[in-house]
Coordinates of C-alpha atoms in Angstrom, one line a residue:
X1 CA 238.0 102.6 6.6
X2 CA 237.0 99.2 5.5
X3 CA 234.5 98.4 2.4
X4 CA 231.9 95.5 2.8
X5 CA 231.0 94.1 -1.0
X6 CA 227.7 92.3 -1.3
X7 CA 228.2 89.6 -4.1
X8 CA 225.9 86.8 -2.5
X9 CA 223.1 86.9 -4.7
X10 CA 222.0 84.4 -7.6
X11 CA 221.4 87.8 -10.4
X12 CA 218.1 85.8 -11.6
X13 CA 217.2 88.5 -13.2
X14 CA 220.3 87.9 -15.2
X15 CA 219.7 85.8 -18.1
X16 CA 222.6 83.7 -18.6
X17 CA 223.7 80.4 -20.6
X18 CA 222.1 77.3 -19.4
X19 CA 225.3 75.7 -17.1
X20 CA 227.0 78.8 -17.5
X21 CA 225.6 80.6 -14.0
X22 CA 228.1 82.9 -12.7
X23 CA 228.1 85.5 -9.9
X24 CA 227.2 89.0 -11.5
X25 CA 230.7 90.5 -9.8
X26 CA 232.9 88.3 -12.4
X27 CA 231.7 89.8 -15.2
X28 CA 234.3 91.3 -17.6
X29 CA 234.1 94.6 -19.0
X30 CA 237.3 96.1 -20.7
X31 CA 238.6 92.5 -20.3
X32 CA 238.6 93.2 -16.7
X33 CA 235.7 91.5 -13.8
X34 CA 233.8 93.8 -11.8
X35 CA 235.2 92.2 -8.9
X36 CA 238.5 93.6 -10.0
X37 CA 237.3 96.9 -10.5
X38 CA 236.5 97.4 -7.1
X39 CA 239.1 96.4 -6.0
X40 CA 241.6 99.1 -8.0
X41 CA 239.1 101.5 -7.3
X42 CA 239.5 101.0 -3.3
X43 CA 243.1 100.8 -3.4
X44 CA 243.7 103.8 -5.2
X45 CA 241.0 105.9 -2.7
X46 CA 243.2 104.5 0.0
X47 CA 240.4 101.6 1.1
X48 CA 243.1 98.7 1.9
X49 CA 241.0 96.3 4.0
X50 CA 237.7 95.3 1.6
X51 CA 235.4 92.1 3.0
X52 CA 233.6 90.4 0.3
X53 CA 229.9 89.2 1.4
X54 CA 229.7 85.4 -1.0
X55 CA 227.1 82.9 -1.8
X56 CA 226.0 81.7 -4.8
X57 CA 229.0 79.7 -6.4
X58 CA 231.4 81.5 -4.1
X59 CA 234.2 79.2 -5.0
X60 CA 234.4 80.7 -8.6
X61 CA 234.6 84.3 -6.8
X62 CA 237.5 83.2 -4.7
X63 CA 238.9 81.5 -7.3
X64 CA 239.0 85.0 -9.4
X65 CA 240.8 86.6 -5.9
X66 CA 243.2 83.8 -5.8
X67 CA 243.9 84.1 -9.5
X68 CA 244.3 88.1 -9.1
X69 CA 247.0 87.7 -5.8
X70 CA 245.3 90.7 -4.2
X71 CA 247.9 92.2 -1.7
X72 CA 246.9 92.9 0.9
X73 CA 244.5 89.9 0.8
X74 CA 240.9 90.2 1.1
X75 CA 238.1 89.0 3.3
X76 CA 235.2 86.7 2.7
X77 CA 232.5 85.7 4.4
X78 CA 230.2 83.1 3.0
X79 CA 226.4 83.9 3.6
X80 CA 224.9 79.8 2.6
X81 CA 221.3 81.2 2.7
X82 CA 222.2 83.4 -0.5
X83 CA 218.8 82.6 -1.9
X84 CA 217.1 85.0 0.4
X85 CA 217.4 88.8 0.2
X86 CA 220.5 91.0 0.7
X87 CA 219.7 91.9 4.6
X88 CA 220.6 88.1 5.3
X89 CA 224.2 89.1 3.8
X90 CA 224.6 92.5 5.7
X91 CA 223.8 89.9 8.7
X92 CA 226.2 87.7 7.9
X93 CA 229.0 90.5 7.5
X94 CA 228.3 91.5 11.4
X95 CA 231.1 91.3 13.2
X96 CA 232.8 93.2 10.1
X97 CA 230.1 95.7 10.0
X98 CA 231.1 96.5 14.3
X99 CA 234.2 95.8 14.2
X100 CA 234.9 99.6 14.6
X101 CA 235.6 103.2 12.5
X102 CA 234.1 104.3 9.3
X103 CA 232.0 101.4 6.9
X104 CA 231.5 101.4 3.1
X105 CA 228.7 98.9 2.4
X106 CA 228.7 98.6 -1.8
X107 CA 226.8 96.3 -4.1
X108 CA 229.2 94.5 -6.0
X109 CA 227.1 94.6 -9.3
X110 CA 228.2 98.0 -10.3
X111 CA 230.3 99.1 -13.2
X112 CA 230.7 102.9 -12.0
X113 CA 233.9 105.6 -12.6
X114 CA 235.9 107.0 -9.3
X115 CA 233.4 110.0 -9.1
X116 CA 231.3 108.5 -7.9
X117 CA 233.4 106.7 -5.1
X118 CA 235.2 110.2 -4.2
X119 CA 232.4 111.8 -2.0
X120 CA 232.5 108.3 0.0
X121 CA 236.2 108.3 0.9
X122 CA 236.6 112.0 1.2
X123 CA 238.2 112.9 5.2
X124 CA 238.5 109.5 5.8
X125 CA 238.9 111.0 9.7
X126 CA 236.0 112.9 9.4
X127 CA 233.6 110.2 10.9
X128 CA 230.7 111.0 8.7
X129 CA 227.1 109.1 7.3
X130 CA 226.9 109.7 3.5
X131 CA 224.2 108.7 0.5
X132 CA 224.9 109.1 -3.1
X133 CA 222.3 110.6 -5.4
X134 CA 222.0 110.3 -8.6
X135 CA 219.4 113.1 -9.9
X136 CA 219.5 111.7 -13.7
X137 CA 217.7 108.8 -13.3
X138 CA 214.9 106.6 -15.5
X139 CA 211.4 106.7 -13.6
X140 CA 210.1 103.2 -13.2
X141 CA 210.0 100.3 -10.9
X142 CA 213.2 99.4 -11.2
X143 CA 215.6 102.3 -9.1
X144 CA 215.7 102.6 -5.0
X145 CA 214.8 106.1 -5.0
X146 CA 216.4 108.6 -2.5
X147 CA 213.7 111.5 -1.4
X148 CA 215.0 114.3 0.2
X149 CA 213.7 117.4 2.1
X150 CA 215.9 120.0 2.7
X151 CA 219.0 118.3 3.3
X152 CA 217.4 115.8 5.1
X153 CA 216.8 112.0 3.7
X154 CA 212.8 111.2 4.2
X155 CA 212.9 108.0 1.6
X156 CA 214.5 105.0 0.6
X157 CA 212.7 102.5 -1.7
X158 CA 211.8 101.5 -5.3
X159 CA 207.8 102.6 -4.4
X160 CA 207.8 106.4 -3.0
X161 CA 204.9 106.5 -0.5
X162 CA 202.5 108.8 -2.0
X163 CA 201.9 112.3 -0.6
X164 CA 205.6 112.4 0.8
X165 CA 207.2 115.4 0.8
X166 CA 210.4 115.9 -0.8
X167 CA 212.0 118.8 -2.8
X168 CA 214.6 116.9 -4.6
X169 CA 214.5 112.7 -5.9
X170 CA 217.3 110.5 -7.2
X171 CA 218.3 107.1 -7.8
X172 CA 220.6 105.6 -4.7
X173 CA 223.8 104.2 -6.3
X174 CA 223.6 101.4 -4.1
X175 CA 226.4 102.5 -1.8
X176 CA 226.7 103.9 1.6
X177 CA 229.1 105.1 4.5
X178 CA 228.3 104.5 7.9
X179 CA 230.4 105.7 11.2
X180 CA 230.8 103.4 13.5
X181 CA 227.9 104.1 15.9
X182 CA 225.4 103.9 12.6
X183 CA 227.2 100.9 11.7
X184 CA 226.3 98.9 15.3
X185 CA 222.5 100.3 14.7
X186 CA 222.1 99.0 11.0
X187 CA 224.0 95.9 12.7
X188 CA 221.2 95.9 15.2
X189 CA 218.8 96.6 12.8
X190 CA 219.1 93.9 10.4
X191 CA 219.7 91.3 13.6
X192 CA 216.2 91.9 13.9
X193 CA 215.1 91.6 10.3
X194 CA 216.3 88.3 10.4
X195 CA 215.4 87.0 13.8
X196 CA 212.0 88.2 12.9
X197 CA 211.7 86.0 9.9
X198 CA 212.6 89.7 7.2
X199 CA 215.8 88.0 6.1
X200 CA 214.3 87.6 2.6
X201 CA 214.0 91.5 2.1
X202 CA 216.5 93.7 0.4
X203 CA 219.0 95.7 2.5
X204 CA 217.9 98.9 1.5
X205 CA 214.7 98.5 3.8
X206 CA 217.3 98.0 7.3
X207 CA 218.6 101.3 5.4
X208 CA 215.7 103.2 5.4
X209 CA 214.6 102.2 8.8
X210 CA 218.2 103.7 10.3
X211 CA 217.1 106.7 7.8
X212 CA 213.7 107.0 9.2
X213 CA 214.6 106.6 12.2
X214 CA 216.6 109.9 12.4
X215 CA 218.8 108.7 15.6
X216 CA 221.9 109.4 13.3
X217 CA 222.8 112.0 10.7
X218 CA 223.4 111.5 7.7
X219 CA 224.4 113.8 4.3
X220 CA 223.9 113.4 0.5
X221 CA 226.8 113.9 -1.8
X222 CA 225.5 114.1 -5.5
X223 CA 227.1 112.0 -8.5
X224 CA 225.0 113.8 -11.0
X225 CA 226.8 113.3 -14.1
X226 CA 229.6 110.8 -13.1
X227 CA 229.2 107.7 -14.9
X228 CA 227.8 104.5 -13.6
X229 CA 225.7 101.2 -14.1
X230 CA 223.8 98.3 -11.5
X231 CA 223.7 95.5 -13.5
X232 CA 220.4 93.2 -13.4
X233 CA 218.9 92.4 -16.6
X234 CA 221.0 91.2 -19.8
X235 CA 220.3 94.9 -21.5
X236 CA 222.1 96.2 -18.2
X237 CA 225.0 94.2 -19.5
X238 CA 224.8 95.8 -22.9
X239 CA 224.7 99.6 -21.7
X240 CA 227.3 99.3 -19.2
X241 CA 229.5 97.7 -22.4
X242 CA 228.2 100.1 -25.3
X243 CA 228.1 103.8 -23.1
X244 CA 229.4 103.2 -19.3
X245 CA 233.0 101.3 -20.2
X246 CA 233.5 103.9 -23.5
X247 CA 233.0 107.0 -20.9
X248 CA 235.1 105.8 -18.2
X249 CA 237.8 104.8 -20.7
X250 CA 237.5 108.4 -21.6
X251 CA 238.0 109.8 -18.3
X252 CA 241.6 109.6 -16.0
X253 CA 241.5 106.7 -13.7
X254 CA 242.8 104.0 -12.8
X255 CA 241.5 101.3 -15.1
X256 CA 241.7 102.2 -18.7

């Protein structure tokens, strides 16, 4: 199984010191980088080969992976277009995305407990297509909402089309596993995104077109309760400091 990390992105949203611009993934909580995180939280599920998607100021990011001596040593890819959306990354990561068995595609800016990771790795044999839902969410703009109806997923965007129908609704964590035949169709997918001039949209719309297109299967393991944070605006930072980092230094892992 191999994990794909998305850390391209400029986090505008992110209000930071003027000159002080970092990639969202090397922030520190507990003293330790997200970046970091991830990777503890992949070794320990048994994920040993991890491809990191870079852009904005991607030397710092591989400064922090030189400075960590990550064994075995990581991927990176370098998407030089990181100014345009996430798709343009998930492009970029093709041959990594094809190169064959099971995919974890994760959004790097996420301070999250190894709950919610479990239902990802689980029967790493299995060949399976998994969502995560989170059913305790904040209505607004803001979360990628995941509509289901009866098992099946019908929805996968901030805006829910109105009149859909759905008997349950959750925020998406932000990460995914794909087998390797869904893997080659989001591949294909997002090809054509960008070759048809949609490599500024987020990767969550290539998503939901491989969702909506019902060609593979795909089930919903719910995280309900387990801990976790996207970090985007400077109050993000502050919640995942004050109540995520206190709750998963609470819990057995592997960080503390």
């Amino acid at each position: 199984m191999r994990a794909i990390i998305l850390a391209a992105g400029m986090g505008l949203r992110l209000v930071q010191p003027e000159g002080q611009q970092k990639p969202k993934c090397l922030l520190r909580f507990g003293d330790v980088s997200l970046l970091e995180r991830h990777l503890q939280l992949l070794k320990a599920a048994g994920v040993g080969e991890i491809v990191f998607v870079l852009g904005f100021k991607h030397e710092m990011v591989e400064a922090e992976l030189d400075s960590i001596d990550w064994k075995p040593s990581t991927e990176v890819v370098v998407n030089s277009e990181f100014s345009l959306g996430s798709v343009l990354s998930v492009h970029t990561a093709a041959e990594a995305l094809t190169r064959g068995g099971d995919v974890l595609l994760m959004d790097a800016d996420v301070l999250y407990d190894e709950r919610v990771l479990d239902p990802l790795v689980a029967n790493p044999q299995a060949h399976i297509n998994r969502l995560l839902i989170d059913r305790d969410f904040e209505a607004g703009d803001e979360p990628v909402k995941l509509c289901i109806d009866n098992g099946v997923p019908v929805e996968l965007r901030k805006q829910v089309v109105a009149g859909l129908k759905f008997d349950t609704i959750g925020e998406s964590v932000g990460f995914f596993r794909f087998d390797e035949r869904a893997a080659r169709r989001l591949a294909e997918i997002v090809a054509d995104y960008v070759a048809t001039g949609r490599a500024n949209l987020p990767h969550e719309e290539a998503v939901r077109d491989l969702l909506q297109e019902r060609s593979q299967t795909f089930d919903i393991a719910d995280v309900t309760g387990a801990p976790w944070i996207e970090i985007d605006f400077q109050n993000d930072v502050k919640r995942a400091a004050d109540e995520v980092l206190p709750q998963l230094n609470q819990l057995a892992g592997v960080l503390r």
